[in-house]
Coordinates of N, CA and C and ligand atoms in Angstrom, one line a residue:
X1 N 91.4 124.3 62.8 CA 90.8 124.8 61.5 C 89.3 124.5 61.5
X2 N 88.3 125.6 60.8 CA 86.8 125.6 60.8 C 86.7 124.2 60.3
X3 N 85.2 123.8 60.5 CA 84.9 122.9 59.3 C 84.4 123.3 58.3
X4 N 84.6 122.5 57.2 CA 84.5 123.1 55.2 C 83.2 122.3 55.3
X5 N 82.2 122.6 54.1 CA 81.3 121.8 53.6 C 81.7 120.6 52.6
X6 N 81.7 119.4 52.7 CA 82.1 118.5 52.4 C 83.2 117.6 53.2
X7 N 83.2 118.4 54.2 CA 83.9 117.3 55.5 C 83.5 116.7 55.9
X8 N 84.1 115.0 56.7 CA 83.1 114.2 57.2 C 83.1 115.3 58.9
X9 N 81.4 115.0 58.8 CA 81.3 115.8 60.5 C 82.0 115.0 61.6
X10 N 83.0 115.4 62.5 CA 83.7 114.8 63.6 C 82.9 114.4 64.5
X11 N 83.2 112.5 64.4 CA 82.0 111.9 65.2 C 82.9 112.2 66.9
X12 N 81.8 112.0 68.2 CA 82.1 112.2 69.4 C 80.9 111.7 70.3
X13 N 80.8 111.2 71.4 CA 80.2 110.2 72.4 C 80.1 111.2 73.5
X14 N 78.8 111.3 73.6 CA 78.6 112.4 75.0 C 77.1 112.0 75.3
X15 N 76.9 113.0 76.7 CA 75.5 112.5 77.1 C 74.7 113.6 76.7
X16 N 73.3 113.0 76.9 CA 72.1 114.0 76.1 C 71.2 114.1 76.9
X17 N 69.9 114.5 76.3 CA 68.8 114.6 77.5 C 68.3 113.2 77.4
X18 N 68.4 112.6 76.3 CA 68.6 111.4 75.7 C 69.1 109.8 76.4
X19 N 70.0 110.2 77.1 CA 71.2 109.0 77.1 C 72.3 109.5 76.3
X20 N 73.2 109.0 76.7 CA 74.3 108.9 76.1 C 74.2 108.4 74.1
X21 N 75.1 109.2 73.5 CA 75.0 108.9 72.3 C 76.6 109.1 71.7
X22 N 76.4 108.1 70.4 CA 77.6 108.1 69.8 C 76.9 109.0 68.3
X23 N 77.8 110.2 68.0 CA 77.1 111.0 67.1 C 76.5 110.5 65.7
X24 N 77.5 109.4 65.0 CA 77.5 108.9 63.4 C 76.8 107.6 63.6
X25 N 76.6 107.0 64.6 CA 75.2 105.9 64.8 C 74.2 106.2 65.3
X26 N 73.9 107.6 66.3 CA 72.7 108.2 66.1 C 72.4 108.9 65.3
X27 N 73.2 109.4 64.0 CA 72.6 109.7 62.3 C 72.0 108.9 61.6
X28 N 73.0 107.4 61.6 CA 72.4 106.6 61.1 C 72.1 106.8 59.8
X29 N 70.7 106.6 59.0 CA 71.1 106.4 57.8 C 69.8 107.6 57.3
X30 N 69.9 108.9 58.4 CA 69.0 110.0 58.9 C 70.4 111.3 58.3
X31 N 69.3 112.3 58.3 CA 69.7 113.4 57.9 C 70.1 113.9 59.0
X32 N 71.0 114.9 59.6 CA 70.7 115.7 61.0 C 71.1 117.3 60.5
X33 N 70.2 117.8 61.7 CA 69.9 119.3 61.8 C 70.7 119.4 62.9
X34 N 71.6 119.9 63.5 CA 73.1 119.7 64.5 C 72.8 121.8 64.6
X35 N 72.4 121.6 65.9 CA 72.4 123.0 66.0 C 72.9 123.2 67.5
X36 N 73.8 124.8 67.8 CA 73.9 124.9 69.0 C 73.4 126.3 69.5
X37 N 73.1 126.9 70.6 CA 72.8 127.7 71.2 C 73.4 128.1 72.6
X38 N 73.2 129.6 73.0 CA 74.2 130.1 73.7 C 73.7 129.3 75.3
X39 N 72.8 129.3 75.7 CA 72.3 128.9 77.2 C 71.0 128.5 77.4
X40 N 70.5 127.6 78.0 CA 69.3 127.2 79.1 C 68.7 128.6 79.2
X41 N 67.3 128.3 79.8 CA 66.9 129.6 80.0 C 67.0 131.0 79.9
X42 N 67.2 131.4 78.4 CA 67.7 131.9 77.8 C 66.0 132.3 76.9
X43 N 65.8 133.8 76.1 CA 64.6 133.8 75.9 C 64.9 133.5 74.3
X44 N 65.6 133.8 73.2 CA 65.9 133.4 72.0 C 66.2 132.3 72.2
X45 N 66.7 131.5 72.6 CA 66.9 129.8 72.7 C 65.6 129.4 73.2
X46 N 65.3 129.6 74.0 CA 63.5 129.2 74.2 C 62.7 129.1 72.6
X47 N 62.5 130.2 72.2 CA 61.5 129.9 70.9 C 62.5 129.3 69.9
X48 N 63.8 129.3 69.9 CA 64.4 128.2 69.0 C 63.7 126.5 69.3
X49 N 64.2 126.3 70.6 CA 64.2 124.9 71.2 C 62.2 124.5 70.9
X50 N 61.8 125.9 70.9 CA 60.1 125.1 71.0 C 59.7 125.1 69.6
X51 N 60.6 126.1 68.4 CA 60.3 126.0 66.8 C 60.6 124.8 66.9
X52 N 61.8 124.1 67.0 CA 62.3 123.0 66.6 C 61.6 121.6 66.9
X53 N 61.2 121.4 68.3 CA 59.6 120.7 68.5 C 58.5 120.9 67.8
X54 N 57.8 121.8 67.7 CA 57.0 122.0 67.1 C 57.4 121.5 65.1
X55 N 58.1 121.9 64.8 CA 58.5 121.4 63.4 C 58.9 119.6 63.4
X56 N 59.0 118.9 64.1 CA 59.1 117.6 64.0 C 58.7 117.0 63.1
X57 N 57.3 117.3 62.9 CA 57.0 116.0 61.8 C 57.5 116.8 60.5
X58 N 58.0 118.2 60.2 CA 58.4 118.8 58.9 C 59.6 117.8 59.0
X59 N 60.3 117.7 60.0 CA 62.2 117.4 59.9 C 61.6 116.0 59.5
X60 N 60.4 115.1 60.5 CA 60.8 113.5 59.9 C 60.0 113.3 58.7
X61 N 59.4 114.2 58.0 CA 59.1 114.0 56.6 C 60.4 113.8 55.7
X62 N 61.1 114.6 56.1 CA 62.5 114.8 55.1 C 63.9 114.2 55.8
X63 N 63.8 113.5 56.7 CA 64.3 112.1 57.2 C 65.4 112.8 57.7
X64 N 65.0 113.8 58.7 CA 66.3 114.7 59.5 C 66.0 114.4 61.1
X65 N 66.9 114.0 61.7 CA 67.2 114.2 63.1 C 67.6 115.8 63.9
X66 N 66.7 115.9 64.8 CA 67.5 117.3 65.1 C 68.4 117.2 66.7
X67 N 69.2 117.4 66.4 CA 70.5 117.5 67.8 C 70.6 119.1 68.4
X68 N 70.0 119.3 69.7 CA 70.7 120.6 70.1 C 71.9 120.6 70.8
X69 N 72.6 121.7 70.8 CA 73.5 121.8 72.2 C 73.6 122.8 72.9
X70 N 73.8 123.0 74.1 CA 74.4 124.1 74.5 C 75.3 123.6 76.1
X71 N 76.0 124.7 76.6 CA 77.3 124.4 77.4 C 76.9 124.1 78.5
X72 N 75.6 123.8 79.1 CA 75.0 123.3 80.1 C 74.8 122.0 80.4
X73 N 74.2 121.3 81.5 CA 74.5 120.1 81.8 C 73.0 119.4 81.5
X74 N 72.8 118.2 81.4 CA 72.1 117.3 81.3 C 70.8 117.7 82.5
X75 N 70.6 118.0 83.6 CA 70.3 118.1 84.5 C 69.3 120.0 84.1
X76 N 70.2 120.7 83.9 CA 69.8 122.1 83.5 C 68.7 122.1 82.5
X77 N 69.2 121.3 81.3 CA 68.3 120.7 80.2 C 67.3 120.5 80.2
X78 N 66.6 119.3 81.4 CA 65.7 118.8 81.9 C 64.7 119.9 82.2
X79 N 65.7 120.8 83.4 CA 64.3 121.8 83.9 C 63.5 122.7 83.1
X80 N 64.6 122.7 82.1 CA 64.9 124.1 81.4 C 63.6 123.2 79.8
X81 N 63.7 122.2 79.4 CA 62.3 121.9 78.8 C 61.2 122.2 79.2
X82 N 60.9 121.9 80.4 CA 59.5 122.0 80.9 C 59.2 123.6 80.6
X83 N 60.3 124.3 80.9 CA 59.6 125.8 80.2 C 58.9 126.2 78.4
X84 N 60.6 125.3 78.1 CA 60.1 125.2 76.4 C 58.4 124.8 76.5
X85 N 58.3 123.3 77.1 CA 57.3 123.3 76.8 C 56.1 123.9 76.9
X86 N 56.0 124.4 77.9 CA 55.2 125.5 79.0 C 54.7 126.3 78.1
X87 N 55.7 127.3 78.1 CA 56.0 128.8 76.8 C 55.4 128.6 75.5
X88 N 55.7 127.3 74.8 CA 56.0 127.2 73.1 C 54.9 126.3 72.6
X89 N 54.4 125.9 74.1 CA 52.8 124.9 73.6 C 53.3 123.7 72.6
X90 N 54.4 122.8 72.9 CA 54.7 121.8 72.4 C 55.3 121.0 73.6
X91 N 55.5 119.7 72.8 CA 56.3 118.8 73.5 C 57.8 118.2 73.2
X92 N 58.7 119.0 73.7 CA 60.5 118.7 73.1 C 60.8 116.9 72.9
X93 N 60.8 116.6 71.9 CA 61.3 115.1 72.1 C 62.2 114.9 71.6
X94 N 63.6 115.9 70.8 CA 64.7 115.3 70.7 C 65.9 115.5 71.9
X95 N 66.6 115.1 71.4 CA 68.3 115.5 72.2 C 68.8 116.7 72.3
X96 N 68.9 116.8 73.5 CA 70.0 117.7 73.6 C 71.4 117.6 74.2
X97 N 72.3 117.7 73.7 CA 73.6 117.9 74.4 C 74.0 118.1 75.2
X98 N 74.6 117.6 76.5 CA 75.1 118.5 77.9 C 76.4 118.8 77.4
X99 N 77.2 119.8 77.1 CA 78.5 119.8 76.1 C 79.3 120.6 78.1
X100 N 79.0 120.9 79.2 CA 79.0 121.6 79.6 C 80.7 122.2 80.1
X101 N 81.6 120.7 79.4 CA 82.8 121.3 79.5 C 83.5 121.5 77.7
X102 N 82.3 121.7 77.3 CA 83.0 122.5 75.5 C 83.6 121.3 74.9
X103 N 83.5 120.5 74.9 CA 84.1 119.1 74.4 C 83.7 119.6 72.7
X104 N 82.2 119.6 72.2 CA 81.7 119.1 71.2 C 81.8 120.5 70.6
X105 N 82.0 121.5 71.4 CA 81.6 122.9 71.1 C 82.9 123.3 70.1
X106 N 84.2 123.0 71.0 CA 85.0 123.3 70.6 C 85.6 122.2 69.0
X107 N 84.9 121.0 69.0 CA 85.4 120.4 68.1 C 84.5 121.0 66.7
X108 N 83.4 121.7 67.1 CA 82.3 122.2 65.8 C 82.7 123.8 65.8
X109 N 83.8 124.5 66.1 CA 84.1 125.7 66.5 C 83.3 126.4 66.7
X110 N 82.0 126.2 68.0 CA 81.0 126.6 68.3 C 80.8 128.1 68.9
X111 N 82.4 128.2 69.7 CA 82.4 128.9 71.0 C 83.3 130.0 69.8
X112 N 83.0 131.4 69.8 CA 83.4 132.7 69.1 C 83.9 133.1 70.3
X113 N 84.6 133.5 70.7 CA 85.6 134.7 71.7 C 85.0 135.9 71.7
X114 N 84.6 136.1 70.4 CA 84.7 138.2 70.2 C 83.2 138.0 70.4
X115 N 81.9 136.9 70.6 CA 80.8 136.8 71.2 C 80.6 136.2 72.9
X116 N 81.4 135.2 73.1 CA 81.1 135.1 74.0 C 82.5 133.8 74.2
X117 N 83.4 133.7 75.3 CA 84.1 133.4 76.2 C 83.7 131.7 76.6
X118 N 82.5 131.6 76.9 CA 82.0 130.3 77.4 C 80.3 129.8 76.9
X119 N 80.0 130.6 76.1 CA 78.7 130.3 75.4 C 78.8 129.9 74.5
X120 N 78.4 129.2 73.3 CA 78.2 128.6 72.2 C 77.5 129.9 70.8
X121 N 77.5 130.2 69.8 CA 76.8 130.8 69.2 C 76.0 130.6 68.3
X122 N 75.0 130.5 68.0 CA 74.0 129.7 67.0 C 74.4 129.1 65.6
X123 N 75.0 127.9 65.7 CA 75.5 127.5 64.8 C 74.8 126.3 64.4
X124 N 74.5 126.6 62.8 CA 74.0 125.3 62.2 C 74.6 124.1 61.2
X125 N 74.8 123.3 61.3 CA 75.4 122.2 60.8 C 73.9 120.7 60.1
X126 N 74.0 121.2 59.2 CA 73.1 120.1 57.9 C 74.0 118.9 57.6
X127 N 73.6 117.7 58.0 CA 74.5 116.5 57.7 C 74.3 116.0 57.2
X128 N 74.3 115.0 55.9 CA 74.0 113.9 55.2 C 73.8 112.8 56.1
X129 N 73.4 111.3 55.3 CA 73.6 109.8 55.8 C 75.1 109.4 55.7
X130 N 75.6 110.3 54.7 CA 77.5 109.9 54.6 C 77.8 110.3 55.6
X131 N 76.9 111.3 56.6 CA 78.1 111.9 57.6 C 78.7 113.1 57.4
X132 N 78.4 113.6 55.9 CA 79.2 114.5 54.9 C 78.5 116.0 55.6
X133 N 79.0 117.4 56.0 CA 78.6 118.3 56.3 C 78.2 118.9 54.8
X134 N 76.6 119.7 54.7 CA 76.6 119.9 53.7 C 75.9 121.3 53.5
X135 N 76.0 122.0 54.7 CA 75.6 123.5 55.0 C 76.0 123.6 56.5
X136 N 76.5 125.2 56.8 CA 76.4 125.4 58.1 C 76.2 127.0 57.9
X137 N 75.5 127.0 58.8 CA 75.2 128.5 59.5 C 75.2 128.8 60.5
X138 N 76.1 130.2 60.7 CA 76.3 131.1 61.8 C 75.8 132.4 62.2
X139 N 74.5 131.9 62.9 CA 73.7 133.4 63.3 C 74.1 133.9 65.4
X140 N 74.7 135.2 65.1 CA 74.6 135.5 66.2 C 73.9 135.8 67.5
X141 N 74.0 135.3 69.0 CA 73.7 135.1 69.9 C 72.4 136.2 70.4
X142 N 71.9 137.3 69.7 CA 71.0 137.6 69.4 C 69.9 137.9 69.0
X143 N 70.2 137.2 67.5 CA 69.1 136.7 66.4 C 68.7 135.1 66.6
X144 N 67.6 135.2 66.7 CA 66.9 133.8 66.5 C 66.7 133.2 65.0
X145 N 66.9 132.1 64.7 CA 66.9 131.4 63.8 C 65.9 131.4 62.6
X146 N 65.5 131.4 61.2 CA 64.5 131.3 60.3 C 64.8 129.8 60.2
X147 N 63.9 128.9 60.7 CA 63.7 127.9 60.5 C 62.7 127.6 59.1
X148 N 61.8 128.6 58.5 CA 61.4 128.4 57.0 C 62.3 128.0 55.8
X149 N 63.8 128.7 56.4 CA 65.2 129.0 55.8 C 65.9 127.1 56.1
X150 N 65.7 126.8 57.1 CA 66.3 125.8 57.3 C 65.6 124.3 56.4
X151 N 64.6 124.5 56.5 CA 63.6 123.6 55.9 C 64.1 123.6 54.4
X152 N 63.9 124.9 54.6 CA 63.7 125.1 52.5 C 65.0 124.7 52.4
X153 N 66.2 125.1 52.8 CA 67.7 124.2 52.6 C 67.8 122.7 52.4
X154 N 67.2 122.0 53.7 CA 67.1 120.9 53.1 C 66.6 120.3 52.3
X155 N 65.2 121.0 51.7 CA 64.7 120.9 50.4 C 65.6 120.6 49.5
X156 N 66.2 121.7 49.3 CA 67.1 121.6 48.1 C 68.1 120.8 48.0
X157 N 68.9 120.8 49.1 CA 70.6 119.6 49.2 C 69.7 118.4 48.5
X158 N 68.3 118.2 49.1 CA 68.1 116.5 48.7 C 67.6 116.8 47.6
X159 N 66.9 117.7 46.5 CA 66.4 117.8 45.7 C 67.8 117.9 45.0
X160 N 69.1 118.5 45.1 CA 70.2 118.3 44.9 C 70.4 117.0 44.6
X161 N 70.5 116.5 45.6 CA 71.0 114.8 45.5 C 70.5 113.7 44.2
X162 N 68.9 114.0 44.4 CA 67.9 113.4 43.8 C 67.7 113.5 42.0
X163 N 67.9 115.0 41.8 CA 67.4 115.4 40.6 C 69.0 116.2 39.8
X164 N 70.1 116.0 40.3 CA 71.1 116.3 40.2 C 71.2 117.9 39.3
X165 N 69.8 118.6 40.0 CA 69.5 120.0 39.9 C 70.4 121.2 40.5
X166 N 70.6 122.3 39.9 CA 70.8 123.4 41.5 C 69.5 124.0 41.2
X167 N 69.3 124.9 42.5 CA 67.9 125.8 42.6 C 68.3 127.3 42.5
X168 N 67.6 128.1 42.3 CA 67.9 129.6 42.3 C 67.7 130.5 43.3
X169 N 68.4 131.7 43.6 CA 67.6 132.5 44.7 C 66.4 132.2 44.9
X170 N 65.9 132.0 46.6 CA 65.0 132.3 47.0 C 63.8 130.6 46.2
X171 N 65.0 130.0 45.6 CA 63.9 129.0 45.5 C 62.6 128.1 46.5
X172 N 61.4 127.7 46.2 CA 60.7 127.2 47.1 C 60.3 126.1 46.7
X173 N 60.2 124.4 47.0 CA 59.7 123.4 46.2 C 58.5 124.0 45.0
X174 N 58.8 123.1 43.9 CA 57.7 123.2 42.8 C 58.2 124.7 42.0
X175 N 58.8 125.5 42.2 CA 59.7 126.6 41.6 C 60.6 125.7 40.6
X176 N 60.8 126.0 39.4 CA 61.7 125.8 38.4 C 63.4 125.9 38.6
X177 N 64.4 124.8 38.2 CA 65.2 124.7 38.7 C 66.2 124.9 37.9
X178 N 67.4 124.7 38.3 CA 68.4 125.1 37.2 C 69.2 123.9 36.5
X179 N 69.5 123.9 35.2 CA 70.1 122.8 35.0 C 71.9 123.4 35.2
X180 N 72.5 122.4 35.7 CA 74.0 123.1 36.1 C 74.9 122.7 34.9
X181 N 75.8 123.9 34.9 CA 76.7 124.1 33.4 C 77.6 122.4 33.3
X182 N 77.5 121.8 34.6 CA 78.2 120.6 34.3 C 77.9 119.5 33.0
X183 N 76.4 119.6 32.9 CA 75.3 119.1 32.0 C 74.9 119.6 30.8
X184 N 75.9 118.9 29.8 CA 75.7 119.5 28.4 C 74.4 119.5 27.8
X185 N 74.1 120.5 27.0 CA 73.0 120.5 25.9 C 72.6 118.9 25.8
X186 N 73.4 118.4 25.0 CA 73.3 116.8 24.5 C 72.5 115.5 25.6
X187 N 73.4 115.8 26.9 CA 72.8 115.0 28.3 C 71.7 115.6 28.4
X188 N 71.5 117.2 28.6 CA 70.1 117.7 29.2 C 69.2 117.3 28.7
X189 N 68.9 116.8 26.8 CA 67.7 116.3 26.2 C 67.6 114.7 26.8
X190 N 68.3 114.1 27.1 CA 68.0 112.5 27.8 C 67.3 113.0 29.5
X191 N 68.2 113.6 29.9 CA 67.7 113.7 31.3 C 66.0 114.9 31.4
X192 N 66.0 115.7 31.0 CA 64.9 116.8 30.7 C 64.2 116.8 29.4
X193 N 63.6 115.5 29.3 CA 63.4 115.5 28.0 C 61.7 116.5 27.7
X194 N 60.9 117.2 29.1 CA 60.8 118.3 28.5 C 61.1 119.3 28.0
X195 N 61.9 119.7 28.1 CA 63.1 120.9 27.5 C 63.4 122.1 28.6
X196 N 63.5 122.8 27.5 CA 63.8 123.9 29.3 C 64.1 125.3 28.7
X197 N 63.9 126.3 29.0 CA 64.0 127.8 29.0 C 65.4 128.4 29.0
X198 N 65.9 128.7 28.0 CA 67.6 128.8 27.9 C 67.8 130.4 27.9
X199 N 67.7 130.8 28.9 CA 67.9 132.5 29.3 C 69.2 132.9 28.2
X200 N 70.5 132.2 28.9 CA 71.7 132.0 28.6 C 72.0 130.8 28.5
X201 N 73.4 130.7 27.5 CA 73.5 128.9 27.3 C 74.3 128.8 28.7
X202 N 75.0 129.6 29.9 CA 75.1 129.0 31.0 C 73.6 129.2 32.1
X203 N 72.5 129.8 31.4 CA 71.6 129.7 32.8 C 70.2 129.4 32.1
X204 N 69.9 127.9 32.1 CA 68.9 127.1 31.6 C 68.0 126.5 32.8
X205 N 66.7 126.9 32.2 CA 65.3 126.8 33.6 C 64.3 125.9 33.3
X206 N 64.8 124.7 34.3 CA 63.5 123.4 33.9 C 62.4 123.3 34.8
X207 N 61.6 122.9 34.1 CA 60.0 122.9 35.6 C 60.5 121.2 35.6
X208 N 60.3 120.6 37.2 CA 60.5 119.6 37.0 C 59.3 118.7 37.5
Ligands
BEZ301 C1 68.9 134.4 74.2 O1 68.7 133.2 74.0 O2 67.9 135.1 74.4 C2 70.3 134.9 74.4 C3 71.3 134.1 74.9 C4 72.5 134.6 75.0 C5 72.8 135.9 74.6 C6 71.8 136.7 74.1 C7 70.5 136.2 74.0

């Protein structure tokens, strides 16, 4: 069965470019960006692997770890950075996964059939510090990733967490948010006590 959002992510012990890691004490008390891709040397996984270096200090502002994988070995990894870094004008410093006999692939239902047989497909997985999965995205082995899209996601889940807000289409920090139907009239004047823009009495818009 897929994984649902709100499952704990299935912890597992494998090696990395890293060392060896155990997945839910390398989260720690960190957010993770858990992404996979189809192959090494590969020219869309290239500018994935060198966005994702290059974005480092965005991910440790907002206290995210980022994990790659793909079905290659530890060893492949290795050579296969020096290009990232070569190509993408950065320096790779997180983990990658050697998954190379589908161990981790198959436990994150990585590997699609009707894409590919023994590749992985760009699959994204957003984790809490619970552990708790809290977005995943599935872009196919030909499209490269909107990492703008990825950022601004985590924006929100934590802005979620924090402000016990939801956001609207297309929202961007500092954009006006929504108060959710859970939150009566009565609550919303304690919690929003500058008030808020009542389109509809289910769709109310606070600046916060
Ligand atoms: C790529 O990363 O460019 C790629 C990998 C596998 C299939 C198609 C594209």
């Amino acid at each position: 069965m897929s994984l649902r959002l709100g499952d704990t992510a299935p912890n597992f012990q494998i090696d990395t470019t890293k060392g060896k890691i155990d997945f839910h004490e390398w989260i720690g008390d960190s957010w993770a960006f858990f992404f996979s891709h189809p192959a090494d040397f590969t020219p869309v996984c290239t500018t994935e692997m060198g966005r994702t270096a290059q974005l480092h200090d965005e991910f440790a502002k907002r206290n995210v770890k980022s994990l790659g994988l793909s079905t290659d070995t530890v060893e492949e990894h290795d050579k296969w950075i020096l290009d990232v870094n070569d190509t993408q004008n950065t320096d790779l410093q997180f983990p990658i996964v050697a998954d190379a006999d589908h161990k981790v692939a198959q436990l994150y239902d990585m590997i699609h059939p009707g894409e590919s047989e023994t590749a992985a497909v760009r699959t994204v997985f957003i984790i809490d510090p619970n552990k708790k999965i809290r977005l995943t995205m599935t872009y196919p082995m030909s499209t490269g990733r909107n990492f703008d899209e990825i950022l601004r996601v985590i924006d929100a889940l934590q802005l979620n967490d924090k402000s016990k807000v939801a956001t609207p289409a297309d929202w961007r920090p500092g954009d006006d948010v929504i108060i959710p139907p859970s939150i009566s009239n009565e609550a919303a004047k304690d919690i929003f006590p500058q008030g808020w823009n009542e389109l509809r009495p289910y769709l109310r818009m606070v600046k916060l």
